[in-house]
Short mmCIF file of C-alpha atoms in Angstrom, two decimals:
data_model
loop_
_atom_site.label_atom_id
_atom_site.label_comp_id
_atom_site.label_asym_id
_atom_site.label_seq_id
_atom_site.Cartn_x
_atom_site.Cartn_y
_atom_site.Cartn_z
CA UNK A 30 33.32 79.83 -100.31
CA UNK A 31 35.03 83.57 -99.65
CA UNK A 32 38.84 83.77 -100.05
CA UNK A 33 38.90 84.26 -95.99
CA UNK A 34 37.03 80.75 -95.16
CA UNK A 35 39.10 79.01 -97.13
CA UNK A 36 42.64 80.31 -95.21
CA UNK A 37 40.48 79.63 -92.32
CA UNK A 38 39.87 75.89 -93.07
CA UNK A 39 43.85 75.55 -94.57
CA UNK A 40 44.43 76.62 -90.88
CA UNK A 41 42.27 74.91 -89.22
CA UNK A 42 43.59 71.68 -90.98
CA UNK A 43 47.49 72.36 -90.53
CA UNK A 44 46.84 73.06 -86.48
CA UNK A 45 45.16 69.73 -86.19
CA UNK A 46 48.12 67.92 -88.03
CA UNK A 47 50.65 69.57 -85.66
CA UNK A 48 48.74 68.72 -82.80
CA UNK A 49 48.51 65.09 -83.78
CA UNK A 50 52.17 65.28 -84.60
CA UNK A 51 53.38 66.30 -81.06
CA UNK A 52 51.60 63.68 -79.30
CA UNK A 53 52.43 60.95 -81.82
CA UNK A 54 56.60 62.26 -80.64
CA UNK A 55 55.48 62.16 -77.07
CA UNK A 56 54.24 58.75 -76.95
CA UNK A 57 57.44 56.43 -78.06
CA UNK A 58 56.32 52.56 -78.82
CA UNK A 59 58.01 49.74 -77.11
CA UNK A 60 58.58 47.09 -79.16
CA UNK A 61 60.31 45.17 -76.50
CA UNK A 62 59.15 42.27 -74.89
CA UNK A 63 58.52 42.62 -71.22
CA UNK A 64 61.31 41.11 -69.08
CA UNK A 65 60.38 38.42 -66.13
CA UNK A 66 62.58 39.58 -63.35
CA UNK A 67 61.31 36.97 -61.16
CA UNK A 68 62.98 34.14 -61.90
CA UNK A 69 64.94 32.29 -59.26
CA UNK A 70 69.08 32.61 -58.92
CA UNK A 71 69.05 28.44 -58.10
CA UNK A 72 67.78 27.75 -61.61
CA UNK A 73 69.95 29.22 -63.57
CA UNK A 74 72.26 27.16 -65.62
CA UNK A 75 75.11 29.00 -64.87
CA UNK A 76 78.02 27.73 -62.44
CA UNK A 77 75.44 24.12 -61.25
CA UNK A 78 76.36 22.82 -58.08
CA UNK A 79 78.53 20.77 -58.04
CA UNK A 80 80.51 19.10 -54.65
CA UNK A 81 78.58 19.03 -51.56
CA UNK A 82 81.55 18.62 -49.45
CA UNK A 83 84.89 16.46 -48.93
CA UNK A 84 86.09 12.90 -47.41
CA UNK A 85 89.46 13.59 -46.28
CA UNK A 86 92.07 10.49 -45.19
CA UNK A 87 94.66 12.08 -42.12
CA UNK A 88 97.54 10.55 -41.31
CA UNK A 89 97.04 7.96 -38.26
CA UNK A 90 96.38 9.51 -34.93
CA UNK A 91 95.18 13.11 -36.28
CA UNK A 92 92.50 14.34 -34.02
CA UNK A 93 89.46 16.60 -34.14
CA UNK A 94 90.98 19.74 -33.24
CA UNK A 95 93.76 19.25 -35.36
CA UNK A 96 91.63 18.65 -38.72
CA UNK A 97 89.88 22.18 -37.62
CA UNK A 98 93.22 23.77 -37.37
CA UNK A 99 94.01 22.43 -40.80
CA UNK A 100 91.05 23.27 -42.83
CA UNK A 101 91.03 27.17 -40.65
CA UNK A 102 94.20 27.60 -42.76
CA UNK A 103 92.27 26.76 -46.44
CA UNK A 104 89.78 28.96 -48.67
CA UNK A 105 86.48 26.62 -48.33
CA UNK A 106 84.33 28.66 -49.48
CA UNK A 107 81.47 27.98 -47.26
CA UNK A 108 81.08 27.01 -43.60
CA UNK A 109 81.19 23.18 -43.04
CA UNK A 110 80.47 20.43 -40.47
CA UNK A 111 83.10 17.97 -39.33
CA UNK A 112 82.21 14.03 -38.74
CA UNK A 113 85.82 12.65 -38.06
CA UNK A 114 83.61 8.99 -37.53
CA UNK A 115 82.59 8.61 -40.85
CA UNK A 116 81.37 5.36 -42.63
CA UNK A 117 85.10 4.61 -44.27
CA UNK A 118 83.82 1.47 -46.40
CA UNK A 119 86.19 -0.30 -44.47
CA UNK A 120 89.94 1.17 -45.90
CA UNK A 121 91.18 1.79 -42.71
CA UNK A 122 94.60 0.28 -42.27
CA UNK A 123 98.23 1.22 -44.09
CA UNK A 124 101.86 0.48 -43.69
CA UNK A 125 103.97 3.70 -44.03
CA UNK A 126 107.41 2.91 -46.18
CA UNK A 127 110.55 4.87 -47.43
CA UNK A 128 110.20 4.46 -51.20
CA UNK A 129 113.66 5.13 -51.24
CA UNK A 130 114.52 2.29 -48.61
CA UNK A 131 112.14 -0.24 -48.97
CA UNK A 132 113.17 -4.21 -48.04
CA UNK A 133 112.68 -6.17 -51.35
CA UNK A 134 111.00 -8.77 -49.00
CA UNK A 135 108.23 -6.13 -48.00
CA UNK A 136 107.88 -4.64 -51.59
CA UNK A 137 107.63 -8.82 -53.28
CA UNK A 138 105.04 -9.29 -50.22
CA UNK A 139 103.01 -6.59 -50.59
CA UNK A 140 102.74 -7.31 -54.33
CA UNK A 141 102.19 -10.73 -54.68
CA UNK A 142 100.62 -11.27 -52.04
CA UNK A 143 96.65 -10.08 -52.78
CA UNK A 144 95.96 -11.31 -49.00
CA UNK A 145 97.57 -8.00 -47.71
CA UNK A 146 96.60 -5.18 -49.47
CA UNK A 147 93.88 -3.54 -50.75
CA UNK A 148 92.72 -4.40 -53.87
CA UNK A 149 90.11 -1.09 -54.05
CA UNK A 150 92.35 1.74 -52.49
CA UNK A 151 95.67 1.95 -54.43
CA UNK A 152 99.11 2.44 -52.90
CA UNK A 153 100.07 6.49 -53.33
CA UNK A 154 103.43 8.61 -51.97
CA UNK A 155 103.39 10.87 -49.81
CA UNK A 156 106.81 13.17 -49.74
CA UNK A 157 109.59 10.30 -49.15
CA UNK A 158 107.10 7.39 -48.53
CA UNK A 159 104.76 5.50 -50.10
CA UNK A 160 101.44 4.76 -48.20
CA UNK A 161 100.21 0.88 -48.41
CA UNK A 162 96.38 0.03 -47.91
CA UNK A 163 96.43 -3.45 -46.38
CA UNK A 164 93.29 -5.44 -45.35
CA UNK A 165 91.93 -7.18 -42.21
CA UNK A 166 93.14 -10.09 -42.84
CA UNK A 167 96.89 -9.02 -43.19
CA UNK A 168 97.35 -7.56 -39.80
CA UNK A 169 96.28 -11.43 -38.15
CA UNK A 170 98.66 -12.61 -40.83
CA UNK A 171 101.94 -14.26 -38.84
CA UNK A 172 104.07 -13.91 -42.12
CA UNK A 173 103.29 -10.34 -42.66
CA UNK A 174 103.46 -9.60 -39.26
CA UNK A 175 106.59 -11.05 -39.08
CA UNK A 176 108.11 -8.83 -42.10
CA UNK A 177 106.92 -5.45 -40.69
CA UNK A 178 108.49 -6.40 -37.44
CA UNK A 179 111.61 -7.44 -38.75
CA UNK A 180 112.00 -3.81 -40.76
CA UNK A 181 110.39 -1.62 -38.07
CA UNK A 182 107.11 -1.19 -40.34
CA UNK A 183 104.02 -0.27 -37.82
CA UNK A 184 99.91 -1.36 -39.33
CA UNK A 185 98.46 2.59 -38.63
CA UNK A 186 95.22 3.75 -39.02
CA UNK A 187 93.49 6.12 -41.05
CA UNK A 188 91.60 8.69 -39.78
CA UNK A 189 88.77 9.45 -41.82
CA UNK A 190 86.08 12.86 -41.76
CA UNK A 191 83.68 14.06 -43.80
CA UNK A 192 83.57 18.02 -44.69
CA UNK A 193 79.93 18.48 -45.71
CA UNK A 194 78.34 21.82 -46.61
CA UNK A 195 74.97 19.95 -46.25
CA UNK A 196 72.46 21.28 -44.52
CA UNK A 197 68.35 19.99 -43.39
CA UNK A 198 67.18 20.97 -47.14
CA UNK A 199 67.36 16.83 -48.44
CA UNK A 200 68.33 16.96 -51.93
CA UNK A 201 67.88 20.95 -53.22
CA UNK A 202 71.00 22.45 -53.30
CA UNK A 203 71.57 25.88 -53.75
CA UNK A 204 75.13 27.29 -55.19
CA UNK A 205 76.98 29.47 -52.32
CA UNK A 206 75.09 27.99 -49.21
CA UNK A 207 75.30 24.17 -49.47
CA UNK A 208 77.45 23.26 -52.23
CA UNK A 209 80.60 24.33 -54.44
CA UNK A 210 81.52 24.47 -58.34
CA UNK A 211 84.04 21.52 -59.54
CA UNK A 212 86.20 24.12 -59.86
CA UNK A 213 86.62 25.52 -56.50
CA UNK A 214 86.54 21.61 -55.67
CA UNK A 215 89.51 20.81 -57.21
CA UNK A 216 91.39 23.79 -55.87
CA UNK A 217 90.33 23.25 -52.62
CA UNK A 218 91.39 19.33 -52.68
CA UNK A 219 94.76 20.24 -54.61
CA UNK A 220 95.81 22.53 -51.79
CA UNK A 221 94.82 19.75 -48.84
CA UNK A 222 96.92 17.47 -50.12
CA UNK A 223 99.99 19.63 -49.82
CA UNK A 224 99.30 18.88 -46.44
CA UNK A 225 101.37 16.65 -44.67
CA UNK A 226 98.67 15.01 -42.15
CA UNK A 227 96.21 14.46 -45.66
CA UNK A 228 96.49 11.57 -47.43
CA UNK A 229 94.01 11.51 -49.60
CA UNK A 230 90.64 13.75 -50.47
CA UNK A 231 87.27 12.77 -52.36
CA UNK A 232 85.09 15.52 -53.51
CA UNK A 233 81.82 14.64 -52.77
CA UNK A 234 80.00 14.92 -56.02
CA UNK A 235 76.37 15.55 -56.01
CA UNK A 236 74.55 12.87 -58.46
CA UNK A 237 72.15 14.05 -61.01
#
């Protein structure tokens, strides 16, 4: 082999390496594993559902129109519906008295007596009063009838409504359109009961 073919073939040879060498550069591997972008919002563990709505207790005689007034004036998150006949399990009666005035006979009464209040719902204050449960059978009881009159004490009734964010989709709840975190839950029931028409409110939790 002449001098010149062998420059020719040491040519030849380095070209072919550069040439390799650019598209080797041009051509980057991925070494990452492909990502699934289709995977659903509703099943991911973060922020679960939680509360599908509320059963609130209003002070005796609260109507419809009034609840909607009240809840236009809170953050709930979500739109609701309003059923101000709800099932109440059957806590619908209280006495309303002055904690700060209360006859010894109608305090002794109410707690010895097992007959007139309710032995589920606890007592609870409200501002300057403290708000009594009693059953059935205590407002067709002569005696305690007979005490309330005596101190001006009324039997009221509560007035119970559910605030669901339930819709037609029977049990699949989806975060932001039929159900709220615990957290906004308890905000939103700490706030109602700075209300002075609420007496109570239940979060109501979903199961599972």
């Amino acid at each position: 082999m002449t001098k010149n073919n062998k420059i020719i073939v040491i040519l030849g040879v380095f070209m072919v390496l550069i040439v390799l060498l650019v598209l080797f550069i041009k051509t980057p591997i991925d070494l990452k594993s492909p990502v699934d972008t289709k995977v659903p919002v509703d099943n991911m563990s973060v922020n679960e559902p939680q509360v599908a709505g509320f059963l609130v207790q209003f002070e005796n005689g609260t109507t419809e129109p009034e609840v909607k007034a009240i809840l236009e004036n809170y953050n709930m998150i979500l739109s609701y519906n309003i059923d101000c006949n709800s099932d109440n399990g059957g806590y619908k009666y209280y006495i309303k008295v002055d904690k700060d005035n209360m006859p010894d006979v109608v305090k002794d009464g109410l707690k010895n007596d097992e007959n007139w209040t309710d032995p589920v719902l606890p007592s609870f204050t409200k501002g300057d009063y403290i708000i009594y449960p009693v059953t059935e059978q205590a407002i067709h009881d002569k005696d305690f009838l007979e005490i309330l009159k005596r101190h001006n004490l009324q039997v009221k009734t509560f007035v119970w409504c559910l605030i669901s964010y339930r819709d037609n989709s029977t049990g699949h709840y989806i975060l932001g359109k039929n159900c709220i975190t615990k957290k906004d839950a308890i905000r939103i029931t700490n706030e109602l009961e700075m209300n002075e028409k609420v007496w109570t409110v239940m979060p109501d939790y979903i199961e599972g």
